[in-house]
XYZ file of C-alpha atoms in Angstrom:
407
model
C 0.177 0.207 0.103
C 2.984 2.428 0.795
C 4.287 2.381 -2.320
C 1.335 2.461 -4.333
C 0.514 5.505 -2.162
C 3.924 7.118 -3.371
C 4.139 6.013 -6.989
C -0.025 7.644 -7.313
C 1.707 11.160 -5.194
C 4.629 10.852 -7.913
C 2.032 11.163 -10.596
C 0.064 13.432 -8.793
C 3.273 15.472 -8.273
C 4.015 15.820 -11.955
C 0.843 16.958 -12.939
C 0.281 19.535 -10.725
C 3.807 21.061 -11.390
C 2.234 22.554 -14.723
C 0.309 24.228 -12.528
C 2.015 25.900 -9.489
C 5.764 27.147 -9.591
C 6.488 25.975 -6.234
C 5.394 22.029 -7.270
C 7.243 22.862 -10.117
C 10.917 23.637 -8.428
C 10.843 20.404 -6.378
C 9.598 18.124 -9.265
C 12.553 19.675 -11.450
C 14.485 18.998 -8.220
C 14.333 16.051 -7.543
C 14.525 14.834 -11.839
C 18.125 16.964 -10.993
C 19.518 15.680 -8.288
C 20.345 11.948 -9.740
C 22.642 14.441 -12.082
C 23.468 16.400 -9.963
C 24.958 13.374 -7.547
C 26.847 11.970 -10.164
C 28.586 15.412 -11.258
C 29.197 15.893 -7.740
C 29.016 12.101 -5.584
C 33.181 11.888 -4.887
C 34.268 8.660 -4.915
C 37.576 8.263 -3.095
C 35.616 10.433 0.419
C 33.752 9.243 2.492
C 30.413 10.648 3.302
C 27.840 11.255 6.644
C 24.159 12.503 5.102
C 21.192 15.272 6.974
C 18.063 15.299 5.313
C 15.441 17.508 6.289
C 11.690 18.222 5.411
C 11.961 21.847 5.504
C 14.164 24.821 6.676
C 12.663 24.291 9.250
C 14.319 21.098 9.878
C 17.307 22.376 8.590
C 18.112 25.009 11.371
C 17.095 22.671 13.493
C 19.818 19.712 12.772
C 22.742 22.553 11.937
C 24.370 22.643 15.174
C 24.975 18.759 14.781
C 25.918 19.542 10.962
C 28.555 22.375 12.820
C 29.788 20.506 15.431
C 30.359 17.172 13.087
C 32.241 19.007 10.581
C 34.245 20.909 12.901
C 34.854 17.469 14.945
C 35.553 14.983 11.820
C 36.315 16.785 9.137
C 37.566 13.206 6.865
C 33.396 13.389 6.703
C 32.117 15.005 3.516
C 28.453 16.192 4.146
C 25.768 15.540 1.924
C 22.490 18.135 2.547
C 19.566 16.846 0.861
C 15.425 18.730 1.180
C 12.285 17.340 0.286
C 10.715 21.118 0.151
C 11.613 23.841 -1.493
C 10.973 26.428 1.195
C 14.436 24.852 2.923
C 16.122 23.419 -0.448
C 15.405 27.780 -1.830
C 17.186 29.290 0.245
C 19.845 26.799 2.002
C 21.407 25.450 -2.052
C 23.977 27.508 -0.938
C 24.642 26.351 2.618
C 28.537 26.609 3.031
C 28.878 24.488 5.272
C 27.639 21.048 3.339
C 29.649 19.624 0.236
C 26.800 18.765 -1.693
C 23.169 19.585 -1.094
C 20.117 18.861 -3.500
C 16.369 16.890 -3.157
C 15.490 14.625 -2.406
C 13.985 11.568 -4.916
C 10.625 10.249 -3.856
C 10.705 6.990 -1.850
C 10.009 4.597 -4.826
C 12.409 1.059 -4.811
C 13.856 1.826 -7.600
C 15.240 5.647 -6.427
C 16.545 4.855 -2.703
C 19.068 2.404 -4.832
C 19.605 4.272 -7.201
C 21.008 7.781 -4.781
C 22.243 5.082 -2.019
C 23.874 3.509 -5.174
C 25.117 6.746 -5.978
C 26.493 7.903 -2.515
C 27.372 4.874 0.087
C 27.259 7.451 3.187
C 28.869 5.853 5.998
C 26.162 7.589 9.001
C 22.746 9.502 7.680
C 20.614 11.687 9.883
C 17.205 12.398 9.320
C 15.681 15.325 11.158
C 12.921 15.153 13.611
C 9.997 13.641 11.339
C 11.199 12.491 8.691
C 10.536 8.933 7.927
C 10.981 7.670 4.751
C 10.284 3.785 4.065
C 12.153 2.652 0.884
C 14.827 4.185 2.478
C 14.699 3.616 5.417
C 14.996 -0.258 4.857
C 17.893 -0.554 2.536
C 20.353 1.800 4.643
C 18.781 -0.930 7.700
C 19.867 -3.902 5.372
C 22.785 -2.985 4.094
C 23.799 -1.792 7.805
C 24.090 2.033 7.872
C 23.859 3.300 11.475
C 20.391 5.641 10.983
C 19.781 8.413 13.124
C 16.805 10.079 14.215
C 17.642 13.593 15.989
C 14.662 15.851 17.913
C 12.987 14.129 17.509
C 9.230 13.401 18.962
C 5.840 11.039 18.830
C 2.950 12.084 20.352
C 0.226 8.680 20.656
C -2.287 9.675 17.824
C 0.656 9.472 15.324
C 0.224 6.520 13.214
C 3.183 3.964 14.412
C 0.775 3.835 17.965
C -2.891 2.561 16.036
C -3.326 -0.504 15.617
C -3.889 -0.017 12.370
C -0.405 1.421 11.481
C 1.759 -1.663 12.750
C 3.245 -2.315 8.934
C 4.379 1.022 8.754
C 5.181 1.196 12.038
C 7.803 -1.160 11.090
C 9.821 1.754 9.737
C 10.774 2.579 13.161
C 12.895 -0.212 13.632
C 14.770 0.955 11.329
C 16.250 3.393 12.966
C 20.003 3.190 14.710
C 19.116 4.919 17.486
C 16.176 7.118 18.073
C 17.693 10.971 20.254
C 13.970 12.539 20.905
C 13.414 15.185 21.972
C 10.906 14.431 25.512
C 10.587 11.443 28.181
C 6.975 10.710 25.919
C 8.152 9.838 23.276
C 10.660 7.057 24.755
C 7.828 5.881 26.439
C 5.549 4.943 23.305
C 8.214 3.901 21.201
C 9.781 1.213 24.512
C 5.245 0.698 23.872
C 6.610 -0.862 20.628
C 9.375 -2.515 21.589
C 12.007 0.183 20.244
C 14.827 1.024 22.952
C 17.784 2.302 21.029
C 16.069 5.840 22.668
C 18.136 8.400 24.602
C 16.108 11.672 25.817
C 19.002 14.351 24.227
C 16.586 17.366 24.193
C 16.120 19.803 20.522
C 18.796 21.369 19.158
C 17.076 23.875 18.102
C 17.655 25.773 21.509
C 21.384 25.018 19.884
C 21.115 26.955 17.241
C 18.847 30.163 18.494
C 22.189 30.186 20.980
C 24.024 30.398 17.969
C 21.691 32.808 16.043
C 21.954 35.129 18.834
C 25.721 35.030 19.301
C 25.913 35.319 15.315
C 23.453 37.946 15.680
C 23.684 42.153 13.669
C 24.252 44.683 15.185
C 21.687 47.081 13.433
C 21.802 50.734 12.983
C 18.135 52.434 11.937
C 16.673 49.700 14.861
C 18.792 51.167 16.930
C 18.123 54.636 16.117
C 14.766 53.969 15.885
C 14.709 52.655 19.753
C 16.349 55.184 20.972
C 15.457 54.772 24.912
C 11.559 53.924 24.465
C 10.408 50.056 25.650
C 10.077 48.438 22.414
C 7.225 46.098 21.078
C 8.735 43.590 17.603
C 5.891 41.301 16.967
C 7.931 38.803 14.453
C 6.370 36.671 12.130
C 3.237 37.503 11.988
C -0.293 37.664 10.011
C -3.789 40.081 9.936
C -5.510 37.969 12.519
C -2.079 38.986 15.391
C -2.059 42.576 13.737
C -5.094 43.099 14.612
C -4.399 42.240 18.132
C -1.991 43.969 18.808
C -2.133 46.561 16.361
C -4.988 49.340 18.285
C -3.231 48.635 21.861
C 0.016 50.239 20.146
C -2.388 52.914 18.207
C -3.380 54.191 21.465
C -0.185 53.455 24.391
C 2.530 56.203 22.374
C 4.575 55.712 25.116
C 6.018 52.221 23.405
C 7.482 51.961 20.132
C 6.701 48.866 17.674
C 8.394 47.040 15.704
C 6.525 44.806 12.901
C 8.281 42.030 11.080
C 5.311 40.201 8.553
C 5.417 36.915 7.764
C 4.253 37.361 4.817
C 5.961 40.598 3.020
C 4.181 41.921 0.171
C 2.744 44.865 -0.997
C -1.021 44.377 -0.535
C 0.008 42.866 2.782
C 2.492 45.721 3.800
C -0.489 48.530 2.779
C -3.090 46.737 4.904
C -0.442 46.662 8.295
C -0.217 50.304 7.354
C -3.578 51.658 6.762
C -4.768 50.130 10.579
C -1.682 52.614 11.839
C -2.172 55.736 13.522
C 0.416 57.957 13.708
C 4.218 57.531 11.571
C 6.163 54.802 10.332
C 8.797 53.877 8.208
C 10.035 50.949 6.021
C 12.826 49.576 6.820
C 14.514 49.131 3.584
C 12.938 52.848 2.960
C 13.910 55.152 5.776
C 17.576 56.160 7.399
C 18.437 56.272 11.067
C 17.895 60.329 11.325
C 14.240 59.481 9.783
C 13.477 56.318 11.514
C 14.842 57.436 15.534
C 11.463 59.734 14.513
C 8.774 57.358 13.822
C 6.211 55.117 15.818
C 6.322 52.477 14.090
C 9.088 50.597 12.202
C 8.409 47.230 9.359
C 10.877 45.481 8.288
C 10.410 44.822 4.975
C 13.400 41.608 3.649
C 13.855 39.223 5.372
C 16.886 37.752 7.377
C 16.804 40.423 10.601
C 14.351 39.000 12.617
C 17.006 37.136 15.159
C 18.810 39.850 14.895
C 15.826 42.201 15.270
C 14.304 40.313 18.875
C 17.965 41.795 20.254
C 16.619 45.720 20.215
C 12.445 44.083 22.489
C 11.549 44.740 25.347
C 8.519 42.426 25.230
C 8.184 39.991 21.690
C 5.279 38.593 20.323
C 5.593 35.727 17.884
C 2.524 35.323 15.457
C 1.079 32.495 14.250
C -1.177 31.433 17.234
C -4.854 32.098 15.054
C -3.229 30.441 12.229
C -1.759 27.509 11.316
C 0.720 27.228 14.408
C 2.521 29.374 16.051
C 6.372 29.831 14.507
C 10.327 30.458 16.159
C 9.165 31.603 19.715
C 12.395 30.822 20.973
C 14.795 33.196 19.050
C 12.639 36.375 21.072
C 13.444 33.930 24.305
C 17.210 33.740 23.887
C 17.317 37.709 24.783
C 15.616 37.210 27.561
C 12.145 39.489 26.952
C 8.549 38.344 27.629
C 7.582 35.943 24.647
C 3.287 36.018 23.613
C 1.723 34.826 20.857
C -1.693 33.237 19.805
C -4.176 29.771 21.273
C -2.451 28.272 18.830
C 0.698 26.660 20.561
C -0.331 23.316 21.728
C 1.386 20.820 19.591
C 4.789 22.718 20.597
C 7.320 21.474 22.505
C 8.519 25.118 23.444
C 5.924 27.227 23.771
C 4.858 24.737 26.698
C 7.534 25.139 28.509
C 7.732 28.810 27.905
C 4.091 29.555 29.483
C 5.029 26.038 32.794
C 8.071 29.341 33.250
C 6.621 31.849 32.698
C 8.478 33.261 30.462
C 5.759 33.037 27.605
C 2.103 34.416 27.677
C -0.746 32.830 25.510
C -3.571 35.499 24.523
C -6.749 34.707 23.052
C -8.524 38.184 22.199
C -8.276 41.815 22.350
C -8.710 42.136 26.273
C -6.718 39.189 27.196
C -3.549 41.094 25.758
C -4.673 44.797 26.425
C -4.704 43.055 29.941
C -1.527 41.679 29.766
C 0.117 44.736 28.099
C -1.169 46.998 31.029
C 0.347 44.331 33.301
C 4.320 44.200 31.556
C 3.921 48.127 31.380
C 2.876 48.888 34.535
C 5.236 46.807 36.510
C 8.528 46.374 36.413
C 9.324 43.079 38.444
C 7.395 41.870 36.114
C 8.373 42.424 33.227
C 12.149 41.990 34.082
C 11.849 38.598 35.875
C 9.278 37.431 32.611
C 12.039 38.216 30.791
C 14.949 36.319 32.667
C 12.275 33.299 32.483
C 12.061 33.286 29.388
C 16.360 33.154 29.050
C 16.487 30.896 31.940
C 14.322 28.253 29.866
C 16.558 28.477 26.711
C 19.925 28.131 28.794
C 19.428 25.028 30.436
C 17.899 23.358 27.472
C 21.334 23.592 25.471
C 23.649 20.755 25.068
C 21.347 18.409 22.532
C 23.819 18.462 19.496
C 26.601 17.290 22.580
C 24.532 14.212 23.763
C 23.715 13.007 20.080
C 27.566 13.083 19.344
C 29.649 11.810 22.643
C 26.549 9.496 22.399
C 27.449 8.019 18.639
C 31.331 8.263 18.700
C 30.162 6.042 22.516
C 29.092 3.702 20.745
C 31.805 3.026 18.313
C-alpha cells in the first residue's frame, strides 16, 4: 500500500507541477538530483548524509552538522531537502559539500540514490520516516539516527492499523528524542534504542544570538524607548496588537510580518495611527522620529528581537505559532496566540512564565498593561524566558558523544 501511494503521489506531483511554481521546482529538483550526484560525488570520499524536510528542520539540525564537520573533517556532508522552501534558501549553505533534493521514496529511487552516495552515517531530522530508503539502509548495515524527534500517541505508529508502516521505526539505529513521552511511546512498541537528548533548536538559537548583527536603523528607532517586537505576524495577530499601541504612544513598535508583500504591508500601514517607516526605505535619522518600524525584508528578525522589551510571535491564530525561541533567547517575555499546544517550546515558556498565551484583544491589553506598569513582572518574565532556553542547550553534544561512544 505504501509503495502504491508513493507512485500515485509521484504522478500527482508531476501533473500539478504544470500549475504550481513551487511544485514545479520540487519536481525539477528531484529529477536533477541524480545528475547532480553523478557529477559531484567523490568515489573516494566518506559521506555523512543529513536529510531535512524543509528550512525549519534544517535549522534544527544545523548545530549538529557544524559540530560534526568541525570534529570530523574526514567526512564530506551531503544535505538533502524535500521542500523548495528549504532547498531554495539553503542551496548555497557552506556547511555542506553537496546539497540537493531527495528523490521520492520509491524502491528504484532509493537504490539508485544510495548506490551513488554510499553514506557511512545518516541523520534524519525530526519527522522524517522514508520507508524504502530506511529499509535499504538497514539491509546495508548503515547506521541511521533520528534526531530531535518527538512522538505523540495519536501518530499512526501507535495505532493498531499502523503496525505495518510502524516497522519503519525499527530501521533506525538510535533515536534522540525531545521528551520522556516519546521515549515511553517507542518503548511501548519494542524500541529501546532511545536517548532523551532534548531539542537541537535550543543550540541553534544560541548560535544565532552569538552571531547576531547590530542594526543601526533599529537602534536609532528604539532610542531609549520601550519597544514591542512582533515577529512572523499575520493579519489576525496584527488586528490584536496594533490597536493597543495606537492608544499607548509611550511604546514603540517593530513589526516583521511573515508575509512581505505590498498588499499586506499596505494593510498593516492602514491600521496604524502614527508615523510609520519601512526598514528598506528609511534612514537612522528618520527612523528615530517614527512610532512604528516595519521590517520589509527577510533575514533580520532574529537580530531584531535583541532591541525588544516584549515580543510577540505570530501564527497562533492560524496554523500554529512560529519560532518563539528566537525571541526568548534574548531574555524578553514572549506573547503568542492560542494555537500553541503542539509546540513543546511554547508549553515550556508558559510553564516557566516566560511566555504568555492570549486569545483576544482584551487578554492582550490586560497583559500589556501589566507588563507596562509592573517593572518587576516584566524583568522576571524576561529572565524566565532566558533561563528556559539556557537550561536546554547541549542536545548536539549529547548526540555526538553518544554516537562516538558507540563506535
